[in-house]
CSV table of C-alpha atoms and ligand atoms in Angstrom, one decimal:
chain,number,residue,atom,x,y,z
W,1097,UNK,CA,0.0,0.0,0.0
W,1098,UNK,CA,1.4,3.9,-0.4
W,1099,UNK,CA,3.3,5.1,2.7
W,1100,UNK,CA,0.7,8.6,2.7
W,1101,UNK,CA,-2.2,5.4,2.5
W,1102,UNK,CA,-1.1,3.7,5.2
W,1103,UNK,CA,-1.6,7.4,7.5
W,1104,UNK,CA,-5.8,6.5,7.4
W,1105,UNK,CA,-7.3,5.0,9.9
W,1106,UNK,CA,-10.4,4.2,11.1
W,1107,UNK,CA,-11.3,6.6,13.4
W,1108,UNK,CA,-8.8,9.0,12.5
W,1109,UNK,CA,-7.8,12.3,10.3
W,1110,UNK,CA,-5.0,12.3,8.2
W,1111,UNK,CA,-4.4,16.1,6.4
W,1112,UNK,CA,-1.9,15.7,3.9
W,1113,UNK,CA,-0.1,19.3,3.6
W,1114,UNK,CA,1.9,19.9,0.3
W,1115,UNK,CA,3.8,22.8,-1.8
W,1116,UNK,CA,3.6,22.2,-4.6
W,1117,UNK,CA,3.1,20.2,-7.8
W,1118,UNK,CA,4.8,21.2,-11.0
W,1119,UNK,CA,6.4,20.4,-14.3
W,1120,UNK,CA,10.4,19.4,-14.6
W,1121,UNK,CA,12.0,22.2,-13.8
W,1122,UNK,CA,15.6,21.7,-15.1
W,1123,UNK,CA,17.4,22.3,-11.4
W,1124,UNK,CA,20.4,20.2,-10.8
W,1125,UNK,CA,20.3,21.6,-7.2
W,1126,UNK,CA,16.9,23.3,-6.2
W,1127,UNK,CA,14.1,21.2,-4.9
W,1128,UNK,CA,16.0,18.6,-3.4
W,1129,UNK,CA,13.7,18.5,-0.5
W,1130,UNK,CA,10.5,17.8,-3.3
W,1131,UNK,CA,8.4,20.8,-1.7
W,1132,UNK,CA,7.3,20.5,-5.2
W,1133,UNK,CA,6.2,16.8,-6.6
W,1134,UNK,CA,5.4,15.9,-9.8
W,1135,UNK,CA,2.2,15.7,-11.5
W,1136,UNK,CA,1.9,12.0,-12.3
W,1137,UNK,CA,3.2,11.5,-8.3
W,1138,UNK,CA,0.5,13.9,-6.7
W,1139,UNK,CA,-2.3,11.8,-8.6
W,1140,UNK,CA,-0.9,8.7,-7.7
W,1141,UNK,CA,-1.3,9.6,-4.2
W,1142,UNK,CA,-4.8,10.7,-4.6
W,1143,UNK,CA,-6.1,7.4,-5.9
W,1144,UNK,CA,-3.8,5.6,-3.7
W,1145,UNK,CA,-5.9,7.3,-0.9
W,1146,UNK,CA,-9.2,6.6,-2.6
W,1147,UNK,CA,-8.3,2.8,-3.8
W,1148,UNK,CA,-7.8,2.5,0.4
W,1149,UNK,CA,-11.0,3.6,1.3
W,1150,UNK,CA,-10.4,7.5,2.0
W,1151,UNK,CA,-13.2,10.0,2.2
W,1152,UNK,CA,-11.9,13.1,1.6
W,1153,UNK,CA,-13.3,16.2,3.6
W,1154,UNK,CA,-12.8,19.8,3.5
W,1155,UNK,CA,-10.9,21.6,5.8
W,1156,UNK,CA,-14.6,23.3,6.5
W,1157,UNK,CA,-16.5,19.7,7.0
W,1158,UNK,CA,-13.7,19.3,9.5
W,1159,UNK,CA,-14.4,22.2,11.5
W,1160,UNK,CA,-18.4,21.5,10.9
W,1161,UNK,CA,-18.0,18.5,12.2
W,1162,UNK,CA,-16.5,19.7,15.4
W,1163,UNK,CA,-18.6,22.5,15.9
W,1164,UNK,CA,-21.7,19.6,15.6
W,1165,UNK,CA,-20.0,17.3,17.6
W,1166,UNK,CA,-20.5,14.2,15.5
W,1167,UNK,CA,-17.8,12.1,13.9
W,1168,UNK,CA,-16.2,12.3,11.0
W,1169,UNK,CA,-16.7,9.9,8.0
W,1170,UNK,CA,-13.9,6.7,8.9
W,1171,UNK,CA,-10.6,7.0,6.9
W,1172,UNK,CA,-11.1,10.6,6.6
W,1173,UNK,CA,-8.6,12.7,5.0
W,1174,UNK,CA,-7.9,16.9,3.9
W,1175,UNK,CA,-5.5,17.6,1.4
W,1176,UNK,CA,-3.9,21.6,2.0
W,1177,UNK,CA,-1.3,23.3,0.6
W,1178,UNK,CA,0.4,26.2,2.0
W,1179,UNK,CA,2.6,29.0,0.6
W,1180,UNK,CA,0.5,30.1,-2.4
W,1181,UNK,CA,2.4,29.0,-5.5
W,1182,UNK,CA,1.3,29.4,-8.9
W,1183,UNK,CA,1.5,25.3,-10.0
W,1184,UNK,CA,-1.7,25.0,-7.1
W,1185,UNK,CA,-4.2,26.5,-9.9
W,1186,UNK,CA,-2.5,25.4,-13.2
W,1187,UNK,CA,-1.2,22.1,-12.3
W,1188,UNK,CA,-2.5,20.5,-9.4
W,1189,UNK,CA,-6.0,21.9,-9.3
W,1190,UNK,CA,-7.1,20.1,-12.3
W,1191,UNK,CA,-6.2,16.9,-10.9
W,1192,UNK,CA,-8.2,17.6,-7.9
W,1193,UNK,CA,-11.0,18.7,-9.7
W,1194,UNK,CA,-10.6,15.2,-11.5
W,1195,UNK,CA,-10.4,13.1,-9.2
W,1196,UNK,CA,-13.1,15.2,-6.8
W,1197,UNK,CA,-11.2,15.7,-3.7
W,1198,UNK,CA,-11.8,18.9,-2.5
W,1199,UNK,CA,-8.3,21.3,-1.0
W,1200,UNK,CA,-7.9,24.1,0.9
W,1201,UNK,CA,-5.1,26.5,-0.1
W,1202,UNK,CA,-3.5,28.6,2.7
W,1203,UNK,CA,-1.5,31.3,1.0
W,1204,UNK,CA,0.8,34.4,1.9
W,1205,UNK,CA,-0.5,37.6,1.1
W,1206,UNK,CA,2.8,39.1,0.4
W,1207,UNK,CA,4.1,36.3,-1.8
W,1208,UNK,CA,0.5,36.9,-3.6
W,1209,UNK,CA,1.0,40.6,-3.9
W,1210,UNK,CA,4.5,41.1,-4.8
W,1211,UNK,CA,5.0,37.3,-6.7
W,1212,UNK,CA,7.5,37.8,-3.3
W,1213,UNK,CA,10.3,34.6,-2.7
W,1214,UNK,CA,10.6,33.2,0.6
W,1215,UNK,CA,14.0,33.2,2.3
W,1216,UNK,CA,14.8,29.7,1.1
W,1217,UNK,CA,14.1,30.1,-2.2
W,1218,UNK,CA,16.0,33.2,-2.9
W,1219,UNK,CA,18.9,31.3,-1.2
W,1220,UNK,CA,18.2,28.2,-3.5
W,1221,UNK,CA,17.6,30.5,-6.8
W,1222,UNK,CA,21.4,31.9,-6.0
W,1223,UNK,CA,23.0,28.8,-5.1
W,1224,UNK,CA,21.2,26.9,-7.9
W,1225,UNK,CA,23.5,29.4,-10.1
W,1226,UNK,CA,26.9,28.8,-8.3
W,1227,UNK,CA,28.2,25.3,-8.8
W,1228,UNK,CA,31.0,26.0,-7.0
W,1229,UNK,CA,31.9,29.2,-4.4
W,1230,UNK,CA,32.0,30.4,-1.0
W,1231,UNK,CA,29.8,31.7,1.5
W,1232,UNK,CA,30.8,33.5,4.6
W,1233,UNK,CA,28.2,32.7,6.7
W,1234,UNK,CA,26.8,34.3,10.3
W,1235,UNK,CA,28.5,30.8,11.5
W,1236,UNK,CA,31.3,30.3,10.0
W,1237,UNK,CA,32.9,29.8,6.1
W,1238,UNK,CA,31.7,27.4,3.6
W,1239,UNK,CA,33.3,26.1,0.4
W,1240,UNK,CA,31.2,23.7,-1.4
W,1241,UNK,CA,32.0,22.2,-5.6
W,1242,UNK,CA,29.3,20.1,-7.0
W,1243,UNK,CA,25.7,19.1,-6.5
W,1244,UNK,CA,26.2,17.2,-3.1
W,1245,UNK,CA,28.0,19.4,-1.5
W,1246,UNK,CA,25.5,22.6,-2.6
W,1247,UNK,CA,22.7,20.2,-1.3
W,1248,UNK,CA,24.6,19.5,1.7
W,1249,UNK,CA,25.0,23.8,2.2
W,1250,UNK,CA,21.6,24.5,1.8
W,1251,UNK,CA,20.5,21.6,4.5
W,1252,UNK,CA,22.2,23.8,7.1
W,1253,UNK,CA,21.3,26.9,6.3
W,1254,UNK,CA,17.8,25.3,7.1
W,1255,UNK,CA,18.7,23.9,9.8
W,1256,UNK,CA,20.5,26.8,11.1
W,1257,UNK,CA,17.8,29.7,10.5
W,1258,UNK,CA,15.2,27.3,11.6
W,1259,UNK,CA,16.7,26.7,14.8
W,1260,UNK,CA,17.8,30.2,15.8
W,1261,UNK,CA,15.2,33.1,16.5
W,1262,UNK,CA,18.2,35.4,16.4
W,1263,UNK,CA,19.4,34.9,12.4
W,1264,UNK,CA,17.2,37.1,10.0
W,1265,UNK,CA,16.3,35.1,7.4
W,1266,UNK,CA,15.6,37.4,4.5
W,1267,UNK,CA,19.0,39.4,5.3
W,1268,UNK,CA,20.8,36.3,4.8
W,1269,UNK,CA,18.7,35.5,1.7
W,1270,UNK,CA,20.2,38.9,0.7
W,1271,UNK,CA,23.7,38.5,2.2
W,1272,UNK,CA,24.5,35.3,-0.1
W,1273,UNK,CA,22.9,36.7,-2.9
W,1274,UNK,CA,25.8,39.5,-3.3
W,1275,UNK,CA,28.2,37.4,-2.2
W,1276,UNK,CA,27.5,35.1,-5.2
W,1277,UNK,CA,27.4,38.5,-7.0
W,1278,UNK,CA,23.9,38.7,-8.0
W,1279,UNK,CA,20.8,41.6,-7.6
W,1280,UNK,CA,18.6,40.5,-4.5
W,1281,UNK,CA,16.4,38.7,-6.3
W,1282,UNK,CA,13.1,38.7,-4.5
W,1283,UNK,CA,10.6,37.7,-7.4
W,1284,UNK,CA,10.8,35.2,-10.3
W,1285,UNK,CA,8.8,33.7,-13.0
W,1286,UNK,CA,10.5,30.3,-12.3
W,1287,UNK,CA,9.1,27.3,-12.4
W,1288,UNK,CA,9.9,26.8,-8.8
W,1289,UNK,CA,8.9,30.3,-7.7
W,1290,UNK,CA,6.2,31.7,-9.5
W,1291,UNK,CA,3.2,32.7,-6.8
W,1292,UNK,CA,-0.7,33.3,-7.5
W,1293,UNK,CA,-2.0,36.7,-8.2
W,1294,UNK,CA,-4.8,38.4,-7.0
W,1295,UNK,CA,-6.8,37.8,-9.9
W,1296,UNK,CA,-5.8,33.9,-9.9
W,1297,UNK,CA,-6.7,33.6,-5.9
W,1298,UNK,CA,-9.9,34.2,-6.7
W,1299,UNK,CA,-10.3,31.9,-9.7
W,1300,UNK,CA,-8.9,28.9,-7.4
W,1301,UNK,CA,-11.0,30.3,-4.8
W,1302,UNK,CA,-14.2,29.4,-7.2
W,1303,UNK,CA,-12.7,25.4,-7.8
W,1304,UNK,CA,-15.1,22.5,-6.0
W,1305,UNK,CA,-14.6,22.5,-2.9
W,1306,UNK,CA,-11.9,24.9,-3.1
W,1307,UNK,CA,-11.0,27.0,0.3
W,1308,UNK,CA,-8.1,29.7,0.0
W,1309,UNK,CA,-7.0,31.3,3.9
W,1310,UNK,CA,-4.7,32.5,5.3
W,1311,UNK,CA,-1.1,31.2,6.2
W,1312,UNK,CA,0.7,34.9,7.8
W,1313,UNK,CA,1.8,37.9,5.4
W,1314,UNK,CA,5.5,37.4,5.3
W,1315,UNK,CA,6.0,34.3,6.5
W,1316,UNK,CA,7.8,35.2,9.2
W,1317,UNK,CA,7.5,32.4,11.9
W,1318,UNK,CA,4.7,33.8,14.0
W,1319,UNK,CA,6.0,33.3,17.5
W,1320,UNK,CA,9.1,34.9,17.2
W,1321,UNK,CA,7.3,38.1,16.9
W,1322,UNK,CA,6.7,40.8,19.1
W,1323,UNK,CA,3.0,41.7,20.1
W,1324,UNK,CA,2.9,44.5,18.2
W,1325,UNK,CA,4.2,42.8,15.0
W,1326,UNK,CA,2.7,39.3,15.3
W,1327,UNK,CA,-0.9,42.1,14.8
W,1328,UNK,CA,0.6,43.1,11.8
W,1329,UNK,CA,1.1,40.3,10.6
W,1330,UNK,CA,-2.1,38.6,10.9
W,1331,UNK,CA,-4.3,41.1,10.4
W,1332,UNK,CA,-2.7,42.5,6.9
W,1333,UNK,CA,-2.7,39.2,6.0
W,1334,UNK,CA,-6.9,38.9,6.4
W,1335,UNK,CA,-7.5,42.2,5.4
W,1336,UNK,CA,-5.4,42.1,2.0
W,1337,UNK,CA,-7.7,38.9,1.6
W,1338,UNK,CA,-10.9,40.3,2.1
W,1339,UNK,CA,-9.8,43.5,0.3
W,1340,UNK,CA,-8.5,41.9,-2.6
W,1341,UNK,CA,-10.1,38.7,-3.1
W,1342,UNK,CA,-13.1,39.2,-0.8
W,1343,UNK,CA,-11.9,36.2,1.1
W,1344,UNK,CA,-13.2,36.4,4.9
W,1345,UNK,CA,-12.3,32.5,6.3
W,1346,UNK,CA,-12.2,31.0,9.8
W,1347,UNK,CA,-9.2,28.9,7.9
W,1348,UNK,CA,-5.5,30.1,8.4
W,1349,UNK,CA,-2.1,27.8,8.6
W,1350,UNK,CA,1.0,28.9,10.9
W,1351,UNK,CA,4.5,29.7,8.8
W,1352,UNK,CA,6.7,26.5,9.0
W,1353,UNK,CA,4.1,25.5,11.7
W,1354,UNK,CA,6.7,23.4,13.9
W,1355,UNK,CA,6.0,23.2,17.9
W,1356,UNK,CA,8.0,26.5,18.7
W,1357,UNK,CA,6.5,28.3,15.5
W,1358,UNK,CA,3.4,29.2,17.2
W,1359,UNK,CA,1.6,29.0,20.6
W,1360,UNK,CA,-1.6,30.6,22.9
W,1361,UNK,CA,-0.6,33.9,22.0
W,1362,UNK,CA,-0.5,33.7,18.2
W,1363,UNK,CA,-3.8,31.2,18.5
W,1364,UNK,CA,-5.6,34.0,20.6
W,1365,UNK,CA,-4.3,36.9,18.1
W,1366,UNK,CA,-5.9,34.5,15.0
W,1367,UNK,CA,-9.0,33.6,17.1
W,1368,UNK,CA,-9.5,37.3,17.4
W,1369,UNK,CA,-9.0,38.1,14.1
W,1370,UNK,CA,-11.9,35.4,13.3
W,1371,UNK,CA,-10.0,32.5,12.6
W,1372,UNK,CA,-11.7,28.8,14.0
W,1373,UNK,CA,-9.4,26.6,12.7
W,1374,UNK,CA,-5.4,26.4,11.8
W,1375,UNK,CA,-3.4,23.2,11.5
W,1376,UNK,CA,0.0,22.7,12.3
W,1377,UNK,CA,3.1,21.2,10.3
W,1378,UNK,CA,4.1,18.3,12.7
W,1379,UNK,CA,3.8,15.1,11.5
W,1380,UNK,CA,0.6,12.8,13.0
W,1381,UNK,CA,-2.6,12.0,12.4
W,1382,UNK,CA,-5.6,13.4,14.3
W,1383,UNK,CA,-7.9,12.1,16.9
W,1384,UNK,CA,-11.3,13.2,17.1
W,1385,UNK,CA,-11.9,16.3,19.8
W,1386,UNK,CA,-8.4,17.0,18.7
W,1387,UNK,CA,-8.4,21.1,19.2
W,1388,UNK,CA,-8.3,22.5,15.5
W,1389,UNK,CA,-5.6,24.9,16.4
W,1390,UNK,CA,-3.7,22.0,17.0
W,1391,UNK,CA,-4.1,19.5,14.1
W,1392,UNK,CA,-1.1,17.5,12.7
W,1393,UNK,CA,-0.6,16.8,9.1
W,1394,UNK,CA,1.7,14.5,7.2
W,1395,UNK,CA,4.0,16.5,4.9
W,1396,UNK,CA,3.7,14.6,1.3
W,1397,UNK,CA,7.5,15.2,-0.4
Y,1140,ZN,ZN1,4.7,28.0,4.5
């Protein structure tokens, strides 16, 4: 049976949280961590879930069901995606549509407004370019020659930024940008980059049993921000929804959504701003009465 099949169960929900789907790209280097899966793969999953007896549910039939109190269908299973890139309408909402699952797409407003880059990928776009080099990192030098060894950079960065409240991320983006002798890039048509717009929210918005929300403004990891900022954050982030795509949903997904990525504070900041219902990234599967600010998902790569 397929590994992501194998996370139903009985009395369970599995949410299956994904990138994105897309097209070879032609990268030697980027998308080593398959945040983006190919088409053929993403479908395969699908069935593989249906062949095993999943029903799948909206992200809103979940949070009906726990507003009603009754249980939801057995072998249950959501399928998200977070970040708000461009392959969600062309390339994998078709084959949702398809197969009739429905999805909920969590997206960030400034990546939707701007066709912005998250740290990461700016980092990947400039190392992607450098076969070999060095970097002059906050912790230490770094030579690295070849694919491995680029792969091998980019895992610590990661794991570095990830891990340290202190490092700001998007200054590094830019720091090894220009010491790889390239512009900050912070937008790009790539394959691997491109974001929705305004105009194409809305049109996945309108897809069966679509859901778009929230998932912050920057991606900034929510609870490393002060009071006054983590505000900011959410609330441009729902308004520039409502204002743009007149999206107003109790749905919203935490940046990188690890255990230390969000907490009371940011849930009670959400709850005010109307939101009923915001998985996290850890893996697991959820129990029912499991809080809906506290839902696990299993990240499909
Ligand atoms: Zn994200």
């Amino acid at each position: 049976m397929n590994a992501y099949a194998q996370r139903l169960g009985e009395d369970t929900l599995a949410i299956f949280l994904f990138h994105g789907v897309t097209r070879p790209h032609g990268c030697a280097v980027r998308n080593y961590t398959r945040k983006h899966i190919e088409p053929d793969f993403f479908a395969s999953i699908l069935r593989a879930l249906k062949a095993a007896g999943g029903r799948p549910v909206s992200m809103q039939e979940v949070l009906d069901h726990v507003d009603s109190g009754t249980a939801l269908p057995p072998r249950a299973f959501a399928i998200t995606f977070d970040d708000g890139f461009h392959n969600n309408l062309d390339v994998a909402a078709p084959i949702l549509a398809e197969e009739g699952i429905p999805a909920t797409f969590y997206v960030t407003t400034d990546f939707v407004d701007r066709n912005r880059m998250g740290w990461i990928d700016r980092i990947e776009f400039a190392v992607e370019q450098h076969p070999t080099g060095c970097l002059r990192l906050p912790w230490g030098d770094w030579e690295f020659s070849g694919d491995a060894a680029r792969r091998a950079l980019l895992s610590d960065i990661r794991t570095r930024v990830k891990s340290d409240a202190g490092v700001d991320a998007d200054a590094l983006a830019t720091a090894i940008q220009v010491q790889l002798g390239l512009e900050p890039t912070f937008s790009s048509d790539h394959l691997l980059d491109r974001k929705l717009n305004w105009e194409d929210v809305g049109r996945l918005a309108a897809g069966p049993g679509f859901i778009v929300a929230g998932h912050s403004h920057t991606h900034r990891i929510l609870e490393y921000l002060d009071d006054e900022s983590l505000e900011a954050e959410i609330a441009t982030s729902i308004e520039l929804l409502a204002q743009q795509a007149g999206i107003r949903s109790p749905h919203y997904s935490y940046p990188e959504g690890q255990p230390y990525c969000y907490s009371n504070r940011v849930i009670d900041v959400l709850a005010h701003h109307g939101v009923r219902c915001s998985p996290s990234a850890i893996d697991g599967i959820n129990a029912a009465g499991t809080s809906p600010f506290h839902l696990r998902r299993v990240m499909v790569t």
